[in-house]
Each structure stands twice: as C-alpha cells, then as structure tokens.
Amino acid sequence: MTIIIVKGGVFMHFHLPSSLLSTSPSNWFMNSIAFWTFLLLGSMCIGGYFMFRKFLKVLPKADGKSKLDWQNYWVERSRPLWSDEMKAFLDQLVQPVPSPFRDIAKHSIAAEIGKLAVESHATEVTREHCIQGYIIATPRRDNRFLITFLEKNGIDYAPYKHLVK
C-alpha cells in the first residue's frame, strides 16, 4: 500500500507492508485464544463435576443425615477403637489413592471400618475389620485395582471375596 502525504508543497511517498495495516488479528493469536478458551472451559467442567458430586453427598437422606454426616458419625464413634497399628495399616491401604484424594478416601474407608467395628460390638478395630471395610468402601469400578493391590501386598482377602464383584 502506498501513502502519499502532501506537506508544505513537498510530496512524501511511503510504502507500508500490508501486514501492518491488517484489521484482523493474526492466526497465532486467534489460535491461542481458542486454545485457552477450550482449556478453561474444560477445567471448569471437570471442577463443576466434582463439586456437584460433593454437593450430592451433603444433601440429607430420608433419615435427615447426609452421607458425610454418617461418615463423620462412624469415625467419631469408632475413634477410641483404633490402635496405632491399625492406623498404620489404614495408611498402607490408601497408598494407591492419588495424594490429592487420599485424605478423603481415608476418611470414607475409616468410616466404613468404624461402622463394621461398632456394629459388631468389637473392643478394637482389627485387621479383618480393615480389610472388609476397605473392600466395601472401594467403588466397584476400582475392584480390579483393589484385588491387584491386595495380592501385591500379600493381604488375604479370601473370606471377603464375595464382596468383590
């Protein structure tokens, strides 16, 4: 593109590249905007999914207590029954869970173990309570990993094989 400017009777002639005069953004800029848009939308969808699942756990059931209320109840009720050895065994059981989710998994597994111990009128949490509670608290979709983990660590789960489907 050529621009001619008249200044004080003198003609000035400039030639500017057309890329500087373009009114539309460049391709790399538009591609980066599209990339970040999809990345942020994807992250918000994933976060929203997990927040919605957490919201469903907080909703009260027919008895007036939510799933989280019951978990807290069983953990508190069974707290005096836990020995240091069984706490260490629980820590070993939750090792395959990714670290950001390990505390939540440990709490829900401990609630199930505590429920089993309290309902059986045990004086303390035993290894059998831990194995059975671990199997019951593990989601069915993770049973293959559960079996692999138990076998790798030499933990006998034969009496509770009927719980694994």
Short mmCIF file of C-alpha atoms in Angstrom, two decimals:
data_model
loop_
_atom_site.label_atom_id
_atom_site.label_comp_id
_atom_site.label_asym_id
_atom_site.label_seq_id
_atom_site.Cartn_x
_atom_site.Cartn_y
_atom_site.Cartn_z
CA MET A 1 0.00 0.00 0.00
CA THR A 2 1.31 3.40 -0.88
CA ILE A 3 0.58 6.56 1.09
CA ILE A 4 1.23 9.96 -0.36
CA ILE A 5 1.35 12.87 2.07
CA VAL A 6 1.49 16.44 0.97
CA LYS A 7 3.28 18.67 3.49
CA GLY A 8 4.32 22.15 2.69
CA GLY A 9 4.24 21.53 -1.06
CA VAL A 10 6.54 18.52 -0.78
CA PHE A 11 5.24 15.13 -1.74
CA MET A 12 6.27 12.30 0.53
CA HIS A 13 5.88 8.76 -0.67
CA PHE A 14 5.71 5.85 1.81
CA HIS A 15 5.25 2.19 1.14
CA LEU A 16 3.86 0.26 4.16
CA PRO A 17 3.66 -3.52 4.28
CA SER A 18 0.09 -4.77 4.19
CA SER A 19 0.63 -6.92 7.29
CA LEU A 20 0.90 -3.78 9.44
CA LEU A 21 -2.36 -2.42 8.12
CA SER A 22 -4.40 -5.59 8.59
CA THR A 23 -7.56 -5.10 10.63
CA SER A 24 -7.88 -8.77 11.67
CA PRO A 25 -5.72 -10.42 14.37
CA SER A 26 -3.03 -12.83 13.34
CA ASN A 27 -3.56 -16.58 13.19
CA TRP A 28 -1.34 -17.47 16.15
CA PHE A 29 -3.23 -15.02 18.37
CA MET A 30 -6.62 -16.42 17.41
CA ASN A 31 -5.37 -19.98 17.87
CA SER A 32 -4.02 -19.19 21.32
CA ILE A 33 -7.35 -17.59 22.32
CA ALA A 34 -9.21 -20.70 21.11
CA PHE A 35 -6.79 -22.99 22.97
CA TRP A 36 -7.15 -21.13 26.28
CA THR A 37 -10.93 -20.96 25.86
CA PHE A 38 -11.17 -24.74 25.50
CA LEU A 39 -8.68 -25.30 28.33
CA LEU A 40 -10.58 -23.06 30.74
CA LEU A 41 -13.98 -24.45 29.77
CA GLY A 42 -12.70 -28.00 30.19
CA SER A 43 -11.22 -27.20 33.59
CA MET A 44 -14.46 -25.58 34.74
CA CYS A 45 -16.49 -28.59 33.57
CA ILE A 46 -14.24 -31.03 35.40
CA GLY A 47 -14.27 -28.92 38.57
CA GLY A 48 -18.03 -28.49 38.34
CA TYR A 49 -18.49 -32.24 38.05
CA PHE A 50 -16.56 -32.89 41.26
CA MET A 51 -18.27 -30.03 43.08
CA PHE A 52 -21.67 -31.41 42.06
CA ARG A 53 -20.71 -34.87 43.37
CA LYS A 54 -19.65 -33.30 46.66
CA PHE A 55 -22.93 -31.36 46.77
CA LEU A 56 -24.90 -34.60 46.36
CA LYS A 57 -23.06 -36.12 49.34
CA VAL A 58 -24.10 -33.19 51.53
CA LEU A 59 -27.81 -33.47 50.70
CA PRO A 60 -29.79 -35.07 53.55
CA LYS A 61 -31.23 -38.54 53.01
CA ALA A 62 -34.60 -39.83 54.24
CA ASP A 63 -33.27 -40.12 57.81
CA GLY A 64 -32.25 -36.44 57.85
CA LYS A 65 -28.49 -37.04 57.73
CA SER A 66 -26.27 -36.80 54.70
CA LYS A 67 -23.65 -39.33 53.62
CA LEU A 68 -20.92 -37.07 55.05
CA ASP A 69 -22.81 -36.75 58.35
CA TRP A 70 -22.88 -40.54 58.66
CA GLN A 71 -19.20 -40.82 57.79
CA ASN A 72 -18.32 -38.29 60.49
CA TYR A 73 -20.59 -40.11 62.97
CA TRP A 74 -18.92 -43.50 62.41
CA VAL A 75 -15.40 -42.05 62.51
CA GLU A 76 -16.08 -40.26 65.81
CA ARG A 77 -17.92 -43.23 67.32
CA SER A 78 -15.07 -45.63 66.49
CA ARG A 79 -12.17 -43.29 67.32
CA PRO A 80 -11.35 -44.99 70.68
CA LEU A 81 -11.26 -48.41 68.99
CA TRP A 82 -8.33 -47.59 66.70
CA SER A 83 -4.82 -48.70 67.66
CA ASP A 84 -1.66 -47.21 66.18
CA GLU A 85 -1.03 -50.47 64.32
CA MET A 86 -4.44 -50.36 62.61
CA LYS A 87 -3.99 -46.66 61.74
CA ALA A 88 -0.71 -47.59 60.06
CA PHE A 89 -2.47 -50.45 58.25
CA LEU A 90 -5.16 -48.00 57.04
CA ASP A 91 -2.40 -45.70 55.76
CA GLN A 92 -0.96 -48.67 53.85
CA LEU A 93 -4.37 -49.47 52.35
CA VAL A 94 -4.87 -45.94 50.98
CA GLN A 95 -1.42 -45.74 49.35
CA PRO A 96 -2.71 -46.45 45.80
CA VAL A 97 -5.09 -43.47 46.00
CA PRO A 98 -3.61 -40.34 44.37
CA SER A 99 -2.33 -37.94 47.04
CA PRO A 100 -4.86 -35.11 46.40
CA PHE A 101 -7.72 -37.54 47.13
CA ARG A 102 -6.01 -39.68 49.78
CA ASP A 103 -7.42 -37.85 52.84
CA ILE A 104 -10.98 -38.04 51.56
CA ALA A 105 -10.60 -41.74 50.69
CA LYS A 106 -9.01 -42.45 54.07
CA HIS A 107 -11.92 -40.76 55.86
CA SER A 108 -14.60 -42.69 53.96
CA ILE A 109 -12.76 -46.02 54.39
CA ALA A 110 -12.21 -45.31 58.10
CA ALA A 111 -15.94 -44.57 58.44
CA GLU A 112 -16.85 -47.94 56.90
CA ILE A 113 -14.30 -49.77 59.05
CA GLY A 114 -15.57 -47.95 62.16
CA LYS A 115 -19.15 -48.83 61.30
CA LEU A 116 -18.24 -52.53 61.00
CA ALA A 117 -16.33 -52.49 64.29
CA VAL A 118 -19.04 -50.66 66.24
CA GLU A 119 -21.88 -52.77 64.84
CA SER A 120 -20.02 -55.99 65.70
CA HIS A 121 -19.51 -54.71 69.29
CA ALA A 122 -15.73 -55.14 68.96
CA THR A 123 -13.40 -53.81 71.64
CA GLU A 124 -10.94 -52.64 68.99
CA VAL A 125 -10.58 -52.34 65.23
CA THR A 126 -8.96 -55.48 63.84
CA ARG A 127 -7.16 -56.27 60.61
CA GLU A 128 -10.26 -58.16 59.44
CA HIS A 129 -12.41 -55.07 60.00
CA CYS A 130 -9.91 -53.04 57.98
CA ILE A 131 -9.83 -55.45 55.04
CA GLN A 132 -13.61 -55.86 54.95
CA GLY A 133 -14.24 -52.12 55.33
CA TYR A 134 -11.65 -51.35 52.65
CA ILE A 135 -13.34 -53.71 50.20
CA ILE A 136 -16.83 -52.36 50.97
CA ALA A 137 -15.76 -48.69 50.77
CA THR A 138 -13.90 -49.11 47.48
CA PRO A 139 -16.09 -48.26 44.46
CA ARG A 140 -16.93 -51.24 42.23
CA ARG A 141 -15.18 -49.65 39.25
CA ASP A 142 -11.88 -49.91 41.19
CA ASN A 143 -12.22 -53.56 42.21
CA ARG A 144 -9.62 -54.72 39.69
CA PHE A 145 -7.05 -52.33 41.21
CA LEU A 146 -8.19 -53.36 44.70
CA ILE A 147 -7.51 -57.03 44.04
CA THR A 148 -4.15 -56.26 42.42
CA PHE A 149 -3.12 -54.13 45.41
CA LEU A 150 -4.21 -56.71 47.99
CA GLU A 151 -2.41 -59.54 46.19
CA LYS A 152 0.75 -57.46 45.67
CA ASN A 153 0.92 -56.71 49.40
CA GLY A 154 0.14 -60.29 50.43
CA ILE A 155 -3.12 -59.38 52.15
CA ASP A 156 -5.50 -62.34 52.38
CA TYR A 157 -8.96 -61.25 51.30
CA ALA A 158 -10.38 -64.76 50.72
CA PRO A 159 -13.06 -64.51 53.47
CA TYR A 160 -14.37 -61.33 51.77
CA LYS A 161 -14.11 -62.46 48.15
CA HIS A 162 -17.90 -62.43 47.92
CA LEU A 163 -17.82 -58.63 48.47
CA VAL A 164 -15.61 -58.13 45.39
CA LYS A 165 -17.62 -58.32 42.19
#
